[in-house]
mmCIF file of C-alpha atoms and ligand atoms in Angstrom:
data_model
loop_
_atom_site.group_PDB
_atom_site.id
_atom_site.type_symbol
_atom_site.label_atom_id
_atom_site.label_comp_id
_atom_site.label_asym_id
_atom_site.label_seq_id
_atom_site.Cartn_x
_atom_site.Cartn_y
_atom_site.Cartn_z
ATOM 1 C CA MET A 1 91.658 59.078 -69.640
ATOM 2 C CA LEU A 2 89.499 58.021 -72.581
ATOM 3 C CA LYS A 3 92.529 56.431 -74.191
ATOM 4 C CA GLU A 4 93.188 54.433 -71.030
ATOM 5 C CA VAL A 5 89.594 53.201 -70.849
ATOM 6 C CA LYS A 6 89.759 52.188 -74.478
ATOM 7 C CA ALA A 7 93.004 50.322 -73.833
ATOM 8 C CA ILE A 8 91.460 48.466 -70.894
ATOM 9 C CA ILE A 9 88.414 47.446 -72.931
ATOM 10 C CA ILE A 10 90.577 46.212 -75.806
ATOM 11 C CA GLU A 11 92.799 44.397 -73.327
ATOM 12 C CA THR A 12 89.792 42.612 -71.835
ATOM 13 C CA ILE A 13 88.363 41.528 -75.152
ATOM 14 C CA PHE A 14 91.691 40.695 -76.735
ATOM 15 C CA PRO A 15 94.130 39.858 -73.947
ATOM 16 C CA LYS A 16 97.758 40.027 -74.993
ATOM 17 C CA THR A 17 99.369 36.669 -75.495
ATOM 18 C CA CYS A 18 103.019 35.747 -75.807
ATOM 19 C CA LEU A 19 103.845 35.793 -79.520
ATOM 20 C CA SER A 20 106.161 32.881 -79.012
ATOM 21 C CA CYS A 21 104.341 30.408 -76.735
ATOM 22 C CA GLY A 22 100.818 31.832 -76.474
ATOM 23 C CA LYS A 23 100.762 32.405 -72.721
ATOM 24 C CA ILE A 24 98.362 35.222 -71.706
ATOM 25 C CA GLY A 25 99.989 38.347 -70.263
ATOM 26 C CA ASP A 26 102.256 40.287 -72.570
ATOM 27 C CA PHE A 27 103.703 40.063 -76.092
ATOM 28 C CA PHE A 28 106.524 38.016 -74.618
ATOM 29 C CA CYS A 29 106.352 36.039 -71.418
ATOM 30 C CA GLN A 30 109.446 36.249 -69.245
ATOM 31 C CA GLN A 31 110.754 32.886 -70.409
ATOM 32 C CA CYS A 32 110.469 33.753 -74.098
ATOM 33 C CA GLN A 33 111.892 37.235 -73.641
ATOM 34 C CA ALA A 34 114.927 35.649 -71.999
ATOM 35 C CA LYS A 35 115.524 33.750 -75.258
ATOM 36 C CA ILE A 36 116.255 36.961 -77.161
ATOM 37 C CA ARG A 37 119.983 37.265 -77.747
ATOM 38 C CA LYS A 38 120.785 40.880 -77.015
ATOM 39 C CA ILE A 39 123.688 42.753 -78.532
ATOM 40 C CA GLU A 40 125.687 43.933 -75.544
ATOM 41 C CA LEU A 41 128.905 45.004 -77.248
ATOM 42 C CA PRO A 42 128.890 48.134 -79.414
ATOM 43 C CA LEU A 43 129.669 47.088 -82.994
ATOM 44 C CA CYS A 44 130.386 48.884 -86.247
ATOM 45 C CA PRO A 45 127.078 48.588 -88.187
ATOM 46 C CA PHE A 46 128.935 47.615 -91.353
ATOM 47 C CA CYS A 47 131.810 45.251 -90.559
ATOM 48 C CA ARG A 48 130.721 44.299 -87.022
ATOM 49 C CA ARG A 49 134.059 45.017 -85.421
ATOM 50 C CA ILE A 50 133.812 46.186 -81.836
ATOM 51 C CA SER A 51 133.618 49.970 -81.968
ATOM 52 C CA ALA A 52 132.929 52.399 -79.107
ATOM 53 C CA GLN A 53 129.236 53.459 -78.883
ATOM 54 C CA GLY A 54 128.443 51.606 -82.111
ATOM 55 C CA HIS A 55 130.350 54.150 -84.163
ATOM 56 C CA SER A 56 131.051 53.187 -87.749
ATOM 57 C CA CYS A 57 134.669 52.038 -87.348
ATOM 58 C CA LEU A 58 137.562 54.133 -88.642
ATOM 59 C CA LYS A 59 137.882 52.057 -91.786
ATOM 60 C CA CYS A 60 134.156 52.039 -92.653
ATOM 61 C CA ARG A 61 133.713 55.679 -91.700
ATOM 62 C CA GLN A 62 135.765 56.786 -94.687
ATOM 63 C CA LYS A 63 133.260 55.289 -97.132
ATOM 64 C CA LYS A 64 129.958 55.523 -95.286
ATOM 65 C CA ALA A 65 127.550 58.342 -94.495
ATOM 66 C CA LEU A 66 126.042 56.664 -91.420
ATOM 67 C CA ASN A 67 127.908 57.712 -88.275
ATOM 68 C CA GLY A 68 126.961 54.627 -86.331
ATOM 69 C CA ALA A 69 124.103 52.534 -85.039
ATOM 70 C CA THR A 70 122.800 50.899 -81.935
ATOM 71 C CA VAL A 71 121.041 47.558 -82.303
ATOM 72 C CA TYR A 72 118.961 45.772 -79.680
ATOM 73 C CA GLY A 73 119.258 42.046 -80.477
ATOM 74 C CA TYR A 74 119.835 39.284 -82.988
ATOM 75 C CA TYR A 75 117.027 38.746 -85.494
ATOM 76 C CA GLN A 76 117.506 35.002 -85.519
ATOM 77 C CA SER A 77 116.763 34.694 -81.813
ATOM 78 C CA GLN A 78 113.221 33.522 -82.480
ATOM 79 C CA PRO A 79 110.993 35.707 -80.271
ATOM 80 C CA LEU A 80 112.402 38.910 -81.745
ATOM 81 C CA LYS A 81 111.936 37.709 -85.312
ATOM 82 C CA LEU A 82 108.332 36.758 -84.563
ATOM 83 C CA ALA A 83 107.608 40.166 -83.070
ATOM 84 C CA ILE A 84 109.133 42.083 -85.959
ATOM 85 C CA LYS A 85 107.232 39.978 -88.492
ATOM 86 C CA ALA A 86 103.999 40.398 -86.534
ATOM 87 C CA LEU A 87 104.433 44.149 -86.519
ATOM 88 C CA LYS A 88 105.169 44.201 -90.224
ATOM 89 C CA TYR A 89 102.326 41.999 -91.408
ATOM 90 C CA GLY A 90 99.919 41.599 -88.547
ATOM 91 C CA ASN A 91 99.228 45.158 -87.431
ATOM 92 C CA ILE A 92 98.892 44.030 -83.837
ATOM 93 C CA PHE A 93 97.443 46.625 -81.500
ATOM 94 C CA GLY A 94 99.999 47.868 -78.999
ATOM 95 C CA LEU A 95 102.928 45.902 -80.398
ATOM 96 C CA SER A 96 104.559 49.030 -81.820
ATOM 97 C CA GLU A 97 104.544 50.615 -78.340
ATOM 98 C CA TYR A 98 106.006 47.456 -76.862
ATOM 99 C CA LEU A 99 108.834 47.222 -79.405
ATOM 100 C CA ALA A 100 109.458 50.970 -79.261
ATOM 101 C CA LYS A 101 109.902 50.645 -75.490
ATOM 102 C CA ILE A 102 112.548 47.969 -75.993
ATOM 103 C CA LEU A 103 114.396 50.256 -78.381
ATOM 104 C CA ILE A 104 114.015 53.278 -76.088
ATOM 105 C CA GLU A 105 115.731 51.359 -73.293
ATOM 106 C CA LYS A 106 118.605 50.527 -75.629
ATOM 107 C CA ILE A 107 118.910 54.148 -76.843
ATOM 108 C CA GLU A 108 119.033 55.338 -73.232
ATOM 109 C CA LYS A 109 121.506 52.669 -72.202
ATOM 110 C CA ASP A 110 123.846 53.683 -75.018
ATOM 111 C CA ASN A 111 123.244 57.343 -74.212
ATOM 112 C CA LEU A 112 122.591 58.346 -77.829
ATOM 113 C CA GLN A 113 122.121 62.073 -78.299
ATOM 114 C CA PHE A 114 120.020 63.513 -81.136
ATOM 115 C CA ASP A 115 117.886 66.508 -82.170
ATOM 116 C CA ILE A 116 115.310 64.911 -84.439
ATOM 117 C CA ILE A 117 113.965 61.461 -85.273
ATOM 118 C CA THR A 118 112.936 59.858 -88.510
ATOM 119 C CA SER A 119 112.456 56.322 -89.811
ATOM 120 C CA VAL A 120 113.244 54.427 -92.985
ATOM 121 C CA PRO A 121 110.312 55.197 -95.298
ATOM 122 C CA ILE A 122 108.477 52.766 -97.560
ATOM 123 C CA SER A 123 107.109 53.569 -101.006
ATOM 124 C CA LYS A 124 103.574 54.862 -101.567
ATOM 125 C CA LYS A 125 102.645 51.579 -103.198
ATOM 126 C CA ARG A 126 103.884 49.516 -100.247
ATOM 127 C CA LEU A 127 102.133 51.914 -97.859
ATOM 128 C CA ARG A 128 98.853 51.394 -99.694
ATOM 129 C CA GLU A 129 99.238 47.626 -99.526
ATOM 130 C CA ARG A 130 100.201 47.488 -95.870
ATOM 131 C CA GLY A 131 98.277 50.484 -94.578
ATOM 132 C CA TYR A 132 101.106 51.686 -92.351
ATOM 133 C CA ASN A 133 104.892 51.849 -92.129
ATOM 134 C CA GLN A 134 106.006 49.799 -89.155
ATOM 135 C CA THR A 135 109.232 51.757 -88.675
ATOM 136 C CA GLU A 136 107.278 55.012 -88.586
ATOM 137 C CA LEU A 137 105.022 53.584 -85.856
ATOM 138 C CA LEU A 138 108.148 52.854 -83.817
ATOM 139 C CA GLY A 139 109.738 56.208 -84.644
ATOM 140 C CA ARG A 140 106.714 58.212 -83.588
ATOM 141 C CA VAL A 141 106.485 56.509 -80.194
ATOM 142 C CA ILE A 142 110.207 57.050 -79.654
ATOM 143 C CA ALA A 143 110.017 60.716 -80.731
ATOM 144 C CA GLU A 144 107.136 61.326 -78.338
ATOM 145 C CA TYR A 145 109.019 59.688 -75.476
ATOM 146 C CA PHE A 146 112.163 61.800 -75.973
ATOM 147 C CA LYS A 147 110.082 64.910 -76.792
ATOM 148 C CA LYS A 148 111.850 65.376 -80.113
ATOM 149 C CA PRO A 149 110.240 66.227 -83.456
ATOM 150 C CA PHE A 150 109.537 63.471 -85.951
ATOM 151 C CA PHE A 151 110.926 64.443 -89.346
ATOM 152 C CA MET A 152 108.337 63.903 -92.097
ATOM 153 C CA GLY A 153 110.299 65.187 -95.068
ATOM 154 C CA LEU A 154 111.882 61.895 -96.054
ATOM 155 C CA ILE A 155 110.178 59.695 -98.652
ATOM 156 C CA LYS A 156 110.912 56.603 -100.656
ATOM 157 C CA ALA A 157 110.322 57.740 -104.197
ATOM 158 C CA LYS A 158 111.154 54.508 -105.966
ATOM 159 C CA ASP A 159 109.554 51.162 -105.370
ATOM 160 C CA THR A 160 112.445 48.765 -104.836
ATOM 161 C CA LEU A 161 112.689 45.017 -104.490
ATOM 162 C CA PRO A 162 112.950 43.678 -100.952
ATOM 163 C CA GLN A 163 116.631 43.723 -99.971
ATOM 164 C CA VAL A 164 116.388 40.211 -98.578
ATOM 165 C CA GLY A 165 117.584 37.662 -101.107
ATOM 166 C CA LEU A 166 119.571 40.119 -103.216
ATOM 167 C CA LYS A 167 123.326 39.972 -103.675
ATOM 168 C CA ARG A 168 125.471 42.772 -102.312
ATOM 169 C CA THR A 169 125.883 44.643 -105.597
ATOM 170 C CA GLU A 170 122.200 44.153 -106.394
ATOM 171 C CA ARG A 171 121.281 45.589 -102.998
ATOM 172 C CA LEU A 172 123.262 48.756 -103.642
ATOM 173 C CA TYR A 173 121.886 49.188 -107.151
ATOM 174 C CA ASN A 174 118.362 48.487 -105.903
ATOM 175 C CA LEU A 175 118.539 51.332 -103.394
ATOM 176 C CA LYS A 176 120.262 53.914 -105.530
ATOM 177 C CA ASN A 177 118.334 57.202 -105.671
ATOM 178 C CA SER A 178 115.328 55.640 -103.988
ATOM 179 C CA PHE A 179 115.162 58.010 -100.971
ATOM 180 C CA VAL A 180 114.465 61.738 -101.257
ATOM 181 C CA VAL A 181 114.211 64.619 -98.788
ATOM 182 C CA THR A 182 111.244 66.670 -99.950
ATOM 183 C CA ALA A 183 110.766 69.277 -97.253
ATOM 184 C CA GLY A 184 111.639 70.340 -93.752
ATOM 185 C CA ASP A 185 114.805 71.601 -92.158
ATOM 186 C CA ILE A 186 117.415 69.219 -90.840
ATOM 187 C CA LYS A 187 120.338 71.556 -91.356
ATOM 188 C CA ASP A 188 123.035 70.913 -88.726
ATOM 189 C CA LYS A 189 120.779 68.441 -86.933
ATOM 190 C CA LYS A 190 121.827 65.177 -85.416
ATOM 191 C CA VAL A 191 119.297 62.679 -86.767
ATOM 192 C CA LEU A 192 118.254 59.392 -85.187
ATOM 193 C CA LEU A 193 117.077 56.993 -87.871
ATOM 194 C CA ILE A 194 114.799 54.130 -86.812
ATOM 195 C CA ASP A 195 114.619 50.795 -88.598
ATOM 196 C CA ASP A 196 113.488 47.273 -87.714
ATOM 197 C CA VAL A 197 116.154 45.008 -89.196
ATOM 198 C CA LEU A 198 119.780 45.707 -90.055
ATOM 199 C CA THR A 199 121.406 43.411 -92.593
ATOM 200 C CA THR A 200 124.387 44.933 -94.397
ATOM 201 C CA GLY A 201 123.666 48.504 -93.370
ATOM 202 C CA ALA A 202 123.110 49.483 -97.014
ATOM 203 C CA THR A 203 119.615 50.887 -96.429
ATOM 204 C CA LEU A 204 120.563 52.957 -93.372
ATOM 205 C CA ASN A 205 123.615 54.227 -95.189
ATOM 206 C CA GLU A 206 121.647 55.200 -98.287
ATOM 207 C CA VAL A 207 119.156 57.151 -96.167
ATOM 208 C CA ALA A 208 122.018 58.735 -94.188
ATOM 209 C CA LYS A 209 123.587 59.875 -97.456
ATOM 210 C CA VAL A 210 120.385 61.625 -98.510
ATOM 211 C CA LEU A 211 119.855 63.215 -95.076
ATOM 212 C CA LYS A 212 123.421 64.523 -95.024
ATOM 213 C CA LYS A 213 123.037 65.926 -98.512
ATOM 214 C CA ALA A 214 120.045 67.832 -97.129
ATOM 215 C CA GLY A 215 122.259 69.268 -94.379
ATOM 216 C CA ALA A 216 122.124 66.816 -91.463
ATOM 217 C CA ARG A 217 125.286 66.978 -89.359
ATOM 218 C CA GLN A 218 125.175 63.397 -88.123
ATOM 219 C CA VAL A 219 122.976 60.373 -88.745
ATOM 220 C CA TRP A 220 122.758 57.531 -86.243
ATOM 221 C CA GLY A 221 120.692 54.399 -86.587
ATOM 222 C CA ALA A 222 118.617 52.752 -83.859
ATOM 223 C CA VAL A 223 117.486 49.313 -84.964
ATOM 224 C CA LEU A 224 115.582 46.491 -83.283
ATOM 225 C CA ALA A 225 117.507 43.568 -84.713
ATOM 226 C CA ARG A 226 120.532 42.586 -86.691
ATOM 227 C CA GLU A 227 120.606 39.585 -89.034
HETATM 228 ZN ZN1 LIG B 1 106.218 32.825 -74.064
HETATM 229 ZN ZN1 LIG B 2 133.516 48.877 -89.738
#
């Protein structure tokens, strides 16, 4: 009740406006939301071949730890990019719930099954600078919705360079040994791993590798956008 009252007060003082065109109402007005290019076909997260349920395709599966991924839309379709950037740098109240809802719909549509949820962690240094981890905000809302535990035992131990702008080999080297499972039991669990943007799949795969080493049976990604 109190939470609802608080939400109403905040809503009155700071009404939500469309991130794209500024119209009052929601984070996206209907027209701008319609501009998001959604990913309707299930694709291999690595090579982007059509693959049932977004499974890593037969060829990629041999080399990758990530079992597959579901992705909501294309990052370059402007409204989605704006929203993801706003969540990352703007700390906008309620936006994490809004974006989590979008991803929840996609997870349900693709009928992904899982036992536990986690998100791609950021380093302590980055967390101090930003104050929060945007993928964890999403992951916690999603975990609460599906009534599944949120796995806290995954950390980013090494501060890496942003993956954007690095060459393929540099990306892999950059990520090597950067994620660590410190505690908690994920033995035989099917893990759903939340992230905001998928580029080559290197980050999700690196985290999947670490989770599987710690005993996870399967690791699936659920991501807002693909580059
Ligand atoms: Zn709009
Ligand atoms: Zn593939």
